[in-house]
mmCIF file of C-alpha atoms in Angstrom:
data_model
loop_
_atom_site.group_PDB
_atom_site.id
_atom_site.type_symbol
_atom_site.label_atom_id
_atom_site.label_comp_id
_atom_site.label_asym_id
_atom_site.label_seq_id
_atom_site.Cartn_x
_atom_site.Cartn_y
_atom_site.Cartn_z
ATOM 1 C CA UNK A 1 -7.199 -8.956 23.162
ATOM 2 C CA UNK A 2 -8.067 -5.490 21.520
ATOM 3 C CA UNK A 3 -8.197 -2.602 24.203
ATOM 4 C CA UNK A 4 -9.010 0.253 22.219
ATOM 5 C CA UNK A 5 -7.906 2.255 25.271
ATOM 6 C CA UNK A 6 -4.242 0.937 24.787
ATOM 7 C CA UNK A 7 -4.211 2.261 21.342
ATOM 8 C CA UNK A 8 -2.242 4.861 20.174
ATOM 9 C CA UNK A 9 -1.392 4.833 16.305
ATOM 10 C CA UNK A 10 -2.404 3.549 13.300
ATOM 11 C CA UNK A 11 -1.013 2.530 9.767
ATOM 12 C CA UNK A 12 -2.199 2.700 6.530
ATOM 13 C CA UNK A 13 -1.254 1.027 3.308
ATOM 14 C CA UNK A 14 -1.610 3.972 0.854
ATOM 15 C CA UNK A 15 -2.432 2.121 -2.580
ATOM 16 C CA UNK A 16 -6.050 1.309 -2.491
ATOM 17 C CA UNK A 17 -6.735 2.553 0.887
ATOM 18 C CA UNK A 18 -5.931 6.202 1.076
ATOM 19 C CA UNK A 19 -5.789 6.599 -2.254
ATOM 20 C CA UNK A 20 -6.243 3.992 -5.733
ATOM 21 C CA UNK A 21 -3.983 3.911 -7.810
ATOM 22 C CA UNK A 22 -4.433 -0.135 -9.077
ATOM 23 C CA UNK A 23 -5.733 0.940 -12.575
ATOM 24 C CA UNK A 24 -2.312 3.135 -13.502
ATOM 25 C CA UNK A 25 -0.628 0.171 -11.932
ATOM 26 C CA UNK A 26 -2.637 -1.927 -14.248
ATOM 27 C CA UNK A 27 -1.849 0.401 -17.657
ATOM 28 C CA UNK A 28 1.590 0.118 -16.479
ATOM 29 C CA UNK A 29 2.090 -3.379 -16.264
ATOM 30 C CA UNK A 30 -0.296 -3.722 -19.298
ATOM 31 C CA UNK A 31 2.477 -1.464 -21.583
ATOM 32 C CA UNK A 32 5.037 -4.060 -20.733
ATOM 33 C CA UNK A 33 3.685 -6.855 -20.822
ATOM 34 C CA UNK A 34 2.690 -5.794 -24.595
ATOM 35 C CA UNK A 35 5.803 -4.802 -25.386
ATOM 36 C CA UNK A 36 7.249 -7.996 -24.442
ATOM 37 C CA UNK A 37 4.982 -9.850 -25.555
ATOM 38 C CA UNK A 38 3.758 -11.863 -22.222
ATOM 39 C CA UNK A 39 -0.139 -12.409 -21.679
ATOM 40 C CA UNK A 40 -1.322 -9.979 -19.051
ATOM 41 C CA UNK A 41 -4.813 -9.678 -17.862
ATOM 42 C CA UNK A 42 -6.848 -7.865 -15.212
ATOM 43 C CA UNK A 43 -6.959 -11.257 -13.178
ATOM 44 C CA UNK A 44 -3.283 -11.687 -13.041
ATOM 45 C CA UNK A 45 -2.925 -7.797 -12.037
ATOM 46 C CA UNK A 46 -5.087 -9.025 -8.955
ATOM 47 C CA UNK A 47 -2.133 -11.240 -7.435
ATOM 48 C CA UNK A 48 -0.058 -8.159 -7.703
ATOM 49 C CA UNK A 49 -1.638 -6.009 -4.835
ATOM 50 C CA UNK A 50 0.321 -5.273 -1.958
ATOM 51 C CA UNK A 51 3.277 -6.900 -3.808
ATOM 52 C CA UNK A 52 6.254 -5.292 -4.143
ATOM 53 C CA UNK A 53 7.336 -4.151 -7.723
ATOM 54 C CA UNK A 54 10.096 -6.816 -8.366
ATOM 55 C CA UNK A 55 7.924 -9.461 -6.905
ATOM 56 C CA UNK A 56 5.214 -8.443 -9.009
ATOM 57 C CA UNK A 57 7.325 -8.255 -12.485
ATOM 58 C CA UNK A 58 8.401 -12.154 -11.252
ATOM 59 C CA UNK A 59 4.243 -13.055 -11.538
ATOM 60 C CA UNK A 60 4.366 -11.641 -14.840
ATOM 61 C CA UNK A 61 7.190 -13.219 -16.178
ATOM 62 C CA UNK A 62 5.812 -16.305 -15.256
ATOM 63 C CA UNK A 63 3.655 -16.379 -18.740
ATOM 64 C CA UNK A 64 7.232 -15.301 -20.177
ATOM 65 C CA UNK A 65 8.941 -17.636 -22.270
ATOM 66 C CA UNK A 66 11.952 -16.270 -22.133
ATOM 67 C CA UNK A 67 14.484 -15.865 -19.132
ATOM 68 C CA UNK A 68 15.748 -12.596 -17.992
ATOM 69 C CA UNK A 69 19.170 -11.746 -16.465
ATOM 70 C CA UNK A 70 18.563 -9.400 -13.297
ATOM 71 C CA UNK A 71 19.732 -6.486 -15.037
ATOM 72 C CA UNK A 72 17.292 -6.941 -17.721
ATOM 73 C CA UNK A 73 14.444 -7.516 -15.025
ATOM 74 C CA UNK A 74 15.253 -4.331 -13.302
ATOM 75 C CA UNK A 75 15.724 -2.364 -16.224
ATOM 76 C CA UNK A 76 11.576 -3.903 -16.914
ATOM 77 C CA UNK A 77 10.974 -3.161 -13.433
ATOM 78 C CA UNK A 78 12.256 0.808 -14.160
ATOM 79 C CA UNK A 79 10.433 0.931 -17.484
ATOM 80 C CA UNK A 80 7.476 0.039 -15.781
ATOM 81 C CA UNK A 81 7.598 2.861 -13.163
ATOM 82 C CA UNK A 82 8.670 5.417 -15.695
ATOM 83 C CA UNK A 83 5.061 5.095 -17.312
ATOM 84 C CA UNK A 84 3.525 4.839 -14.133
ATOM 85 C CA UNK A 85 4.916 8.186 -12.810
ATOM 86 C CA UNK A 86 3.539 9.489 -15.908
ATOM 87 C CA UNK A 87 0.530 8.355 -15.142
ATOM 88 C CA UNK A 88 0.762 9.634 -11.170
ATOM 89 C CA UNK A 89 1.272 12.853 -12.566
ATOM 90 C CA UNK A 90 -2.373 13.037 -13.383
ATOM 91 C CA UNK A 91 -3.271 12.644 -9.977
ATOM 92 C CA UNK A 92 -4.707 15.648 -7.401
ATOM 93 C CA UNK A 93 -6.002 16.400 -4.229
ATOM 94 C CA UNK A 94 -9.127 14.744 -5.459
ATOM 95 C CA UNK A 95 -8.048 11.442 -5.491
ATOM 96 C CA UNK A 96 -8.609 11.308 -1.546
ATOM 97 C CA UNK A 97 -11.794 11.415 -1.110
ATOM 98 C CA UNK A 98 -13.904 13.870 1.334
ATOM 99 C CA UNK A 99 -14.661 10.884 3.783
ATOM 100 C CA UNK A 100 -10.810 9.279 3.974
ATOM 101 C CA UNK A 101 -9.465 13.059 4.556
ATOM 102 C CA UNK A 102 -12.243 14.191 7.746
ATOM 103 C CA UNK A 103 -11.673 10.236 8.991
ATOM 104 C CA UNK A 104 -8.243 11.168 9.026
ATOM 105 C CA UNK A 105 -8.925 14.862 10.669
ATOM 106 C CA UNK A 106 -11.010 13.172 13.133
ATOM 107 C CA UNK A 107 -8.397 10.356 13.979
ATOM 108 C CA UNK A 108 -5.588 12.632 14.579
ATOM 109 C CA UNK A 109 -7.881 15.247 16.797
ATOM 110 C CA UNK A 110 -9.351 11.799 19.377
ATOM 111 C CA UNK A 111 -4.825 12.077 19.731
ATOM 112 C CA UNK A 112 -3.719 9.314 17.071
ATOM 113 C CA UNK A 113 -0.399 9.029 15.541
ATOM 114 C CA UNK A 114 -0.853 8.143 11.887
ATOM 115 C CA UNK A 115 1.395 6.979 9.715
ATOM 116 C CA UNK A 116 1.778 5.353 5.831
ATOM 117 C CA UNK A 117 3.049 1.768 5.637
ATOM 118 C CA UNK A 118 3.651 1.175 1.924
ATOM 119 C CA UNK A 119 5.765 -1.204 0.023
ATOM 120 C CA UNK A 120 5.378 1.632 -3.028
ATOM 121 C CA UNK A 121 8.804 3.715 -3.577
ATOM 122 C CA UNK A 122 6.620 6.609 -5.174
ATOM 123 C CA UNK A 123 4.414 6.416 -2.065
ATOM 124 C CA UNK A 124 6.639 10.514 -1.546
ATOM 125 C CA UNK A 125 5.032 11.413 -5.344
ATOM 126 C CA UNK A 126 1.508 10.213 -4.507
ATOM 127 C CA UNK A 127 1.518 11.753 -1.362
ATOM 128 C CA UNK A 128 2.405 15.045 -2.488
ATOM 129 C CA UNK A 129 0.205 14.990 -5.585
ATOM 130 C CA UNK A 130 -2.715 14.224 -3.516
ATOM 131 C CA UNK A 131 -1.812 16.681 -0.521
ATOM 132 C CA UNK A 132 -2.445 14.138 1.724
ATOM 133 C CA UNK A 133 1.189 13.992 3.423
ATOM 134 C CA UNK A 134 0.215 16.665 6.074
ATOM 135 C CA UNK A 135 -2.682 14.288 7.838
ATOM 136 C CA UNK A 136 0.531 11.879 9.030
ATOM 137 C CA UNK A 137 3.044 12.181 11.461
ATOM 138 C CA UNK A 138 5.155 9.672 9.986
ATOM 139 C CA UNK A 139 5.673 7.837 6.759
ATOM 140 C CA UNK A 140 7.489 4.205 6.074
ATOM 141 C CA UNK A 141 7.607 3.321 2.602
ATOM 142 C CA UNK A 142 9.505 1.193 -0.155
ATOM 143 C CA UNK A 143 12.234 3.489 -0.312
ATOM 144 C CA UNK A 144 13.169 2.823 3.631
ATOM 145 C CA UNK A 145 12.454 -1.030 3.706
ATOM 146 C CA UNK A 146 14.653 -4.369 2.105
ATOM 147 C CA UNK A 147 11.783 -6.998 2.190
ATOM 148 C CA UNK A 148 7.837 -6.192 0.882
ATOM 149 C CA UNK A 149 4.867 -7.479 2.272
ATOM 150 C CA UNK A 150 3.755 -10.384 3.867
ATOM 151 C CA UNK A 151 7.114 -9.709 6.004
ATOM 152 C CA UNK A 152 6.175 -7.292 8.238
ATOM 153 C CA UNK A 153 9.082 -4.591 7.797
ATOM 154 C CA UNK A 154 7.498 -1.808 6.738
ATOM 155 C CA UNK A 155 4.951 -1.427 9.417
ATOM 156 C CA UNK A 156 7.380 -2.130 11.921
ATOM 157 C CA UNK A 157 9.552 0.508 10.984
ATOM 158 C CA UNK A 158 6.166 2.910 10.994
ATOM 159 C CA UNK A 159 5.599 1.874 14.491
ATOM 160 C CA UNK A 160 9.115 2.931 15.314
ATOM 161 C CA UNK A 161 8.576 6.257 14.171
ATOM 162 C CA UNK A 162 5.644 6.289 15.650
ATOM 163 C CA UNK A 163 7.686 6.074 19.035
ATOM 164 C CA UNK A 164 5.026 2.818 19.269
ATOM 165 C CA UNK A 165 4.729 -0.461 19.980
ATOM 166 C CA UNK A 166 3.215 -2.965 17.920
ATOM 167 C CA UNK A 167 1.043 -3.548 20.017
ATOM 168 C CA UNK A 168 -0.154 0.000 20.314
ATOM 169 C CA UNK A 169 -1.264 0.117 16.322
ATOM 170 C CA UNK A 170 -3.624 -0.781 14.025
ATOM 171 C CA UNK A 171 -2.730 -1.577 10.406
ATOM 172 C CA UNK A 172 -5.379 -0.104 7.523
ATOM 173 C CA UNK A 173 -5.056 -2.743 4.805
ATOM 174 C CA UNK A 174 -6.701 -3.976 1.395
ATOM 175 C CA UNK A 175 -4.771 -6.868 0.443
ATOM 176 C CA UNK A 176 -4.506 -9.795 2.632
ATOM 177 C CA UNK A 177 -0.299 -10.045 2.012
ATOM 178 C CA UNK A 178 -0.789 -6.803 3.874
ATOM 179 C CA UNK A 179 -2.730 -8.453 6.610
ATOM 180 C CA UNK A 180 -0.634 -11.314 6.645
ATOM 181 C CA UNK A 181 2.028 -8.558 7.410
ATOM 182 C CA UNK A 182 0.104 -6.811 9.862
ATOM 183 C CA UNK A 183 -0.375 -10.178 12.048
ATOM 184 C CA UNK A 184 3.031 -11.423 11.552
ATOM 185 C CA UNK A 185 4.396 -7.931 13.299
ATOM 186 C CA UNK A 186 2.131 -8.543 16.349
ATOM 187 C CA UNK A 187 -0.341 -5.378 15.138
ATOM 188 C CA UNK A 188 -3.841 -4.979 15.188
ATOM 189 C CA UNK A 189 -5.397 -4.857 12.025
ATOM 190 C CA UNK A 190 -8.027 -3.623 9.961
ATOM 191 C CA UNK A 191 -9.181 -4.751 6.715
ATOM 192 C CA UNK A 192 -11.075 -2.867 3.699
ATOM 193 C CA UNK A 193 -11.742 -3.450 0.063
ATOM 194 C CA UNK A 194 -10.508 -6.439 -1.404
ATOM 195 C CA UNK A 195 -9.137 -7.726 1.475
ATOM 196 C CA UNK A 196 -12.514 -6.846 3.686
ATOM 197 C CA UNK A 197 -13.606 -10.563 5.096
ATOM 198 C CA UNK A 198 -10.200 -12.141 5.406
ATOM 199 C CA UNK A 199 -10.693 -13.945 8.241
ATOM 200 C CA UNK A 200 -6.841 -13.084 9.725
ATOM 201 C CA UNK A 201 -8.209 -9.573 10.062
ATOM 202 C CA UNK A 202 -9.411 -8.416 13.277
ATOM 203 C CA UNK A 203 -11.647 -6.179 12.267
ATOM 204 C CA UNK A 204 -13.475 -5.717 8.566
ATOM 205 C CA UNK A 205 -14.526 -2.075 7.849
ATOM 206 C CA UNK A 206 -17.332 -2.214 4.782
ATOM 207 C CA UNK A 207 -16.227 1.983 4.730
ATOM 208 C CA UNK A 208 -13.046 3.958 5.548
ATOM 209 C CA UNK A 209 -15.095 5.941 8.003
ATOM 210 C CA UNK A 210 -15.669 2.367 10.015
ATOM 211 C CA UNK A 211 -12.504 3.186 11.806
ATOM 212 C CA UNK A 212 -14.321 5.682 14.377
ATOM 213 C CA UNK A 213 -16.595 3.223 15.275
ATOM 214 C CA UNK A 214 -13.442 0.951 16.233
ATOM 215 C CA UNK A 215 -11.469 3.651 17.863
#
């Protein structure tokens, strides 16, 4: 049962709930799925949140008629990330909005420990392009972890450097593999955009500022 006096941390996903970065992951995937010559659309791209990079490329490949060594896959994987860095590199401090930076200000000052828990390797890029970093005392990402989301990894290992217990946290998320994550690591969670009504959650925020009014 939620305490909210037992509470002591809480973890955020950082693609599309910090931050959004789903239409450069979108133009990304879109350049190489042209260039390959697969069918890619925007309702495909919509299995692909909170997916890990390789697991994504495997959806795609699925309209592929052709089958790819793993070498060749990761070297798709890599060309893939190379335009999407180019991409990040567009991104500023205004991509985090006014209300997700004082939510975060006000979070940390009621004694929270924050922390990132995303399956994105370039989650250290976005951060710093953004200047969000400094709002968390900890970040796990997808260069620290072996297995994405739903396994619940990456949010375990935020907890740890958290100095937390599962227990102790709640996990920010917009995709329900996220979620699913969240619940199968014993945390609380939260759910927002896309994922906002998934009935796993244990609580649905229609606003990123909806987190006060839970803790």
């Amino acid at each position: 049962m939620f305490d909210k006096s037992k509470i002591k941390g809480v973890i955020f996903d950082l693609d599309g709930v910090i931050c959004s970065t789903d239409e450069l992951h979108y133009q990304a995937w879109k350049a190489l799925a042209d260039e390959i010559g697969v069918y890619f659309d925007r309702q495909i791209n919509g299995r692909l949140r909170g997916v890990s990079r390789m697991a994504s490329l495997e959806i795609i490949l699925e309209k592929s008629d052709k089958t790819y060594s793993e070498e060749e896959k990761l070297a798709l994987a890599e060309k893939k990330n190379d335009v999407y860095r180019k991409l990040l590199g567009k991104m500023g401090p205004e991509d985090v909005s006014d209300e997700v930076r004082s939510t975060l200000v006000a979070l940390r000052e009621r004694g929270y420990r924050l922390s990132i828990g995303s399956s994105s390797k370039n989650t250290p890029l976005i951060l710093e392009r953004t200047d969000a970093r400094r709002y968390f005392d900890a970040v796990s990402d997808g260069n620290n972890i072996t297995r994405s989301k739903p396994d619940p990894e990456v949010f375990l290992k935020a907890a740890q450097f958290l100095n937390l217990d599962p227990c102790e946290c709640v996990v920010v998320e917009d995709a329900t593999a996220g979620i699913d994550a969240g619940v199968a690591g014993g945390f609380f969670t939260a759910a927002i955009g896309a994922a906002c009504g998934y009935e796993r959650a244990d609580f649905n925020l229609d606003t990123f500022s909806d987190l006060l009014g839970i803790l």
